[in-house]
Coordinates of C-alpha atoms in Angstrom, one line a residue:
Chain A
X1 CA 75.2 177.0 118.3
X2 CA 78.6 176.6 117.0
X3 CA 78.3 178.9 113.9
X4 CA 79.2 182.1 112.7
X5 CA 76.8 184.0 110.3
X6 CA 77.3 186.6 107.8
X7 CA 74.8 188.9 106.0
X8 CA 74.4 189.3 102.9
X9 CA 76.2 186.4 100.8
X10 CA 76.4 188.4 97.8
X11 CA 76.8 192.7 97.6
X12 CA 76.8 194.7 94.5
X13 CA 77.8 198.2 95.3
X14 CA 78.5 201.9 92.8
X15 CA 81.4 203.8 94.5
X16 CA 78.9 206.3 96.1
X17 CA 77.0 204.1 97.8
X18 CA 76.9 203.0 101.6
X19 CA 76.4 199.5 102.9
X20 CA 76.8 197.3 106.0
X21 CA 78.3 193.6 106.3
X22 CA 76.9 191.7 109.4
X23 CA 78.1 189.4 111.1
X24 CA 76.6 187.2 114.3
X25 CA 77.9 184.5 116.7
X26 CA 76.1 182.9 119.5
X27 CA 79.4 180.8 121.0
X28 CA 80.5 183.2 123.5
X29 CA 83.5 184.4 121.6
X30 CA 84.7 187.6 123.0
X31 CA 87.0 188.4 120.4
X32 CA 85.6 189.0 116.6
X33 CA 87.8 190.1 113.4
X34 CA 87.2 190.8 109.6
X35 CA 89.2 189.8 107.0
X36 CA 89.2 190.6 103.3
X37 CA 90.0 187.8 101.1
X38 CA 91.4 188.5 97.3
X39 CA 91.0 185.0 95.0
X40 CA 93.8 182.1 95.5
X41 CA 94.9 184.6 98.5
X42 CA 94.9 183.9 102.5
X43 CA 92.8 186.0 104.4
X44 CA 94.0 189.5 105.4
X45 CA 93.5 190.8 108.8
X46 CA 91.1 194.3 109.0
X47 CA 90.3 194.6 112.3
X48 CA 90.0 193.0 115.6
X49 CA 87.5 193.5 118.6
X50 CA 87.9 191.7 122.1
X51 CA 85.5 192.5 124.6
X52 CA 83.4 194.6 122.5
X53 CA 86.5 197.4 122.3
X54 CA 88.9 197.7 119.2
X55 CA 92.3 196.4 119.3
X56 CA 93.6 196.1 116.1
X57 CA 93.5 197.9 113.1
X58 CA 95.8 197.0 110.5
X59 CA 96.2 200.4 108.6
X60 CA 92.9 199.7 106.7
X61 CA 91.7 203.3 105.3
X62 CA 89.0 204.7 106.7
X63 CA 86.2 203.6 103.3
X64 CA 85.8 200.9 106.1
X65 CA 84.3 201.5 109.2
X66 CA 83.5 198.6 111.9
X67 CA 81.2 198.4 114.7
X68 CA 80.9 196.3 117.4
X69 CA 77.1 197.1 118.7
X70 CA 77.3 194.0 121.6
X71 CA 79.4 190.9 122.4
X72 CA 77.4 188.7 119.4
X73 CA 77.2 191.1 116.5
X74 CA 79.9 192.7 114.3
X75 CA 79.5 195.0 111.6
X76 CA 81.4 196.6 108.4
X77 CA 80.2 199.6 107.2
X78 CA 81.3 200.9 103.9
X79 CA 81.3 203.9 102.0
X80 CA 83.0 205.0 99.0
X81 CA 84.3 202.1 98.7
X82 CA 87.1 201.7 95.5
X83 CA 86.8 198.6 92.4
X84 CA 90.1 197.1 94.4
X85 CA 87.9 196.4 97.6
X86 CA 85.8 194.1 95.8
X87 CA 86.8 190.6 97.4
X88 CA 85.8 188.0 99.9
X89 CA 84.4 189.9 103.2
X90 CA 84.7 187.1 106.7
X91 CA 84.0 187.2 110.0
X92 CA 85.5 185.1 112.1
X93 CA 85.7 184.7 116.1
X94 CA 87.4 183.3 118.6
X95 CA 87.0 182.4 123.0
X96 CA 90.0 184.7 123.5
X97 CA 93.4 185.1 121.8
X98 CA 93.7 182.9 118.6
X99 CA 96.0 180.7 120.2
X100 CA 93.8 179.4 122.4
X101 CA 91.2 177.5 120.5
X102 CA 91.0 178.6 117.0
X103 CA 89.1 181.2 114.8
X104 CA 86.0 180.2 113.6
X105 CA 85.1 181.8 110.3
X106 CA 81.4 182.8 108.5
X107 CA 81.3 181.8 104.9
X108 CA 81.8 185.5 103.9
X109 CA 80.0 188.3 101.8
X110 CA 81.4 188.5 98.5
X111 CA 81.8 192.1 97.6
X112 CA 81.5 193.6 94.1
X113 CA 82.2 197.1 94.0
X114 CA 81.4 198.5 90.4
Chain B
X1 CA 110.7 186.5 110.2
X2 CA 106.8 186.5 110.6
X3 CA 106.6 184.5 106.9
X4 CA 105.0 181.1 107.2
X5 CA 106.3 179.0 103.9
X6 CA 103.9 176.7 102.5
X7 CA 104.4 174.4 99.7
X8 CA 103.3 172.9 97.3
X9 CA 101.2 175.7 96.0
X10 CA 99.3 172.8 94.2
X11 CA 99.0 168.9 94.7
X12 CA 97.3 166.4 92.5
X13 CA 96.6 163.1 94.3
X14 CA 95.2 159.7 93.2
X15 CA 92.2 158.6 95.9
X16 CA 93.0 157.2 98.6
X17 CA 96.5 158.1 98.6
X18 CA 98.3 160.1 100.9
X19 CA 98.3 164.0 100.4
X20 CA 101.0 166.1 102.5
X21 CA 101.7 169.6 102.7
X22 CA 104.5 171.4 104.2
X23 CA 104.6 174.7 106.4
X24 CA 108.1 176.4 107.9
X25 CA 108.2 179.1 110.0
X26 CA 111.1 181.0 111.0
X27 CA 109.6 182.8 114.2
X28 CA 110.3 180.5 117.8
X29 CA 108.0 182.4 119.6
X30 CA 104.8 181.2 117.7
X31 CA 102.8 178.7 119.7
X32 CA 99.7 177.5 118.4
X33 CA 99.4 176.2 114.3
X34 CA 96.3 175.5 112.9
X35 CA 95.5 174.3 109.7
X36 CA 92.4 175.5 107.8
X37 CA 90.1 173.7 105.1
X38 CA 88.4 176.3 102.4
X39 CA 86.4 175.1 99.5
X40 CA 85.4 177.5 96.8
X41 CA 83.0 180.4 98.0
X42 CA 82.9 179.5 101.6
X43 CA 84.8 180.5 104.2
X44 CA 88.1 178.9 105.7
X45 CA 86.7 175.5 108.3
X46 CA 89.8 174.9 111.2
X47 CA 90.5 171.5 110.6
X48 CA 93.4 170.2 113.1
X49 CA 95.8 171.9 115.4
X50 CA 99.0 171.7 117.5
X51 CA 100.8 173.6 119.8
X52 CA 104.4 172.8 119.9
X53 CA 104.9 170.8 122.7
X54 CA 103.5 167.4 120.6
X55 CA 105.1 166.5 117.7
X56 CA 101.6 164.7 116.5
X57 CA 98.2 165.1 116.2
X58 CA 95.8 163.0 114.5
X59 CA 92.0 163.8 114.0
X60 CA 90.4 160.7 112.0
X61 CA 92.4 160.9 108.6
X62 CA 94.3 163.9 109.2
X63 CA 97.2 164.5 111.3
X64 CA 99.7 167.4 111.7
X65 CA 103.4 166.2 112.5
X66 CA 105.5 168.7 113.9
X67 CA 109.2 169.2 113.8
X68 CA 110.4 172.1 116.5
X69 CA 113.9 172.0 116.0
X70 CA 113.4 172.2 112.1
X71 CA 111.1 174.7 112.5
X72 CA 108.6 172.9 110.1
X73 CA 105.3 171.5 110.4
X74 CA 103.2 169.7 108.1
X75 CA 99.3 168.2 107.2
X76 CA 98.9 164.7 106.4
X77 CA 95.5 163.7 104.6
X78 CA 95.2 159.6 104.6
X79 CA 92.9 157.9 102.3
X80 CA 92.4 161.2 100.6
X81 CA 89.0 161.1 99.0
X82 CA 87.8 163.7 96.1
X83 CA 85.7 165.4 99.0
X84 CA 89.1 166.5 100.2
X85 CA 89.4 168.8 97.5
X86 CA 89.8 172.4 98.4
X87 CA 92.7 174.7 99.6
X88 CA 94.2 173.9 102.8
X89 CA 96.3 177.1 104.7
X90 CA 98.8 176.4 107.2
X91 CA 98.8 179.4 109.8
X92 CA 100.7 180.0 113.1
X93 CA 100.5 182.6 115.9
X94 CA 101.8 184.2 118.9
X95 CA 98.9 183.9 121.3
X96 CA 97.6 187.0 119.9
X97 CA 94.8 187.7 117.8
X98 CA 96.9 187.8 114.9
X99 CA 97.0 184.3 112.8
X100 CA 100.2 184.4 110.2
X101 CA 99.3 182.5 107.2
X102 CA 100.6 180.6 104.6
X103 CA 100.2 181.3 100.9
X104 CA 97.6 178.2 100.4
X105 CA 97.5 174.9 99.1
X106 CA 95.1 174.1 96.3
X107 CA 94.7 170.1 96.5
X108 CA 92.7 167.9 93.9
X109 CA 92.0 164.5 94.4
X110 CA 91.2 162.5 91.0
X111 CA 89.0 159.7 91.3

């Protein structure tokens, strides 16, 4: 299985509300990230998990919450989230570091925060 | 000094010509530069990459050339056909988690 999948495709959410982004791999990464992509924009780095633990955050304020339950899943939790956030949600993973092998990337949960 | 320049920001080729884009980097210690394929709606697909030790790397009709002493690599798409259409993002690292991308490439190949 050389895939990465991400749940749900589409999200419509108010401000007030509270959702989850999933995402699953069955290659035997040990490192998992999200990114949040705006249109015509590269992806922007959230967070980063390797070996299940929490490595890097990069400043992302604290509407966003992720989880790393086990070695396969990865989740986004969300909660008050802001119009601003809506954008291209990926998941991506990778064996170890990403120089070694590449990041493989979901196709993404488009966000629409209203 | 962690920018990765890429350019053209868009590129219109003829099928089955040759579409190249350019990346620069300013940072020596990156090691490892991938190149990623994203069509509209989907999420970015690695397509070819090169560490700097090679100056080439060819996957079927796309190769990466790489210049170390320029600083400057670049994506090569032979025989481009309109399937090729999407955006192509140059990206380099440090053997970390974190990639460095470029800004993104929208290519369109007209039949």
């Amino acid at each position: 299985d050389t895939e990465v999948t991400q749940t749900p495709k589409h999200l419509v959410m108010g401000m007030t509300n509270k959702k989850s982004l999933k995402c699953e791999q069955h290659m035997g990464h040990r490192a998992m990230y999200w990114y949040k992509q705006k249109a015509k924009k590269p992806p922007e780095l959230m967070f980063v998990y390797s070996y299940e633990k929490l490595s890097i955050n990069e400043s992302v304020p604290s509407r966003f919450s992720p989880e790393c339950p086990n070695s396969s899943l990865l989740n986004l939790h969300l909660h008050a989230l802001q119009p601003e956030d809506s954008a291209l949600y990926l998941c991506a993973s990778s064996q170890e570091a990403a120089g070694f092998g590449g990041q493989f990337f979901g196709p993404g949960t488009r966000l629409t925060v209203l | 000094q962690q920018q990765v320049k890429q350019s053209p920001q868009s590129l219109i080729v003829q099928k089955g010509g040759i579409s190249i884009i350019n990346c620069a980097y300013e940072n020596t210690a990156f090691d490892y530069f991938p190149w990623y394929q994203q069509f509209p709606g989907k999420g970015p697909a690695l397509l070819i990459a090169i560490r700097p030790d090679v100056s080439e790397k060819k996957e079927g009709r796309f190769t990466i050339s790489f210049n170390k002493s320029a600083k400057q690599f670049s994506l090569h798409i032979m025989d481009s056909q309109p399937g090729d259409s999407a955006t192509y993002f140059c990206a380099a690292s440090i053997s970390n988690y974190q990639l460095i991308w470029g800004a993104g490439t929208k290519l369109i190949i007209k039949p």
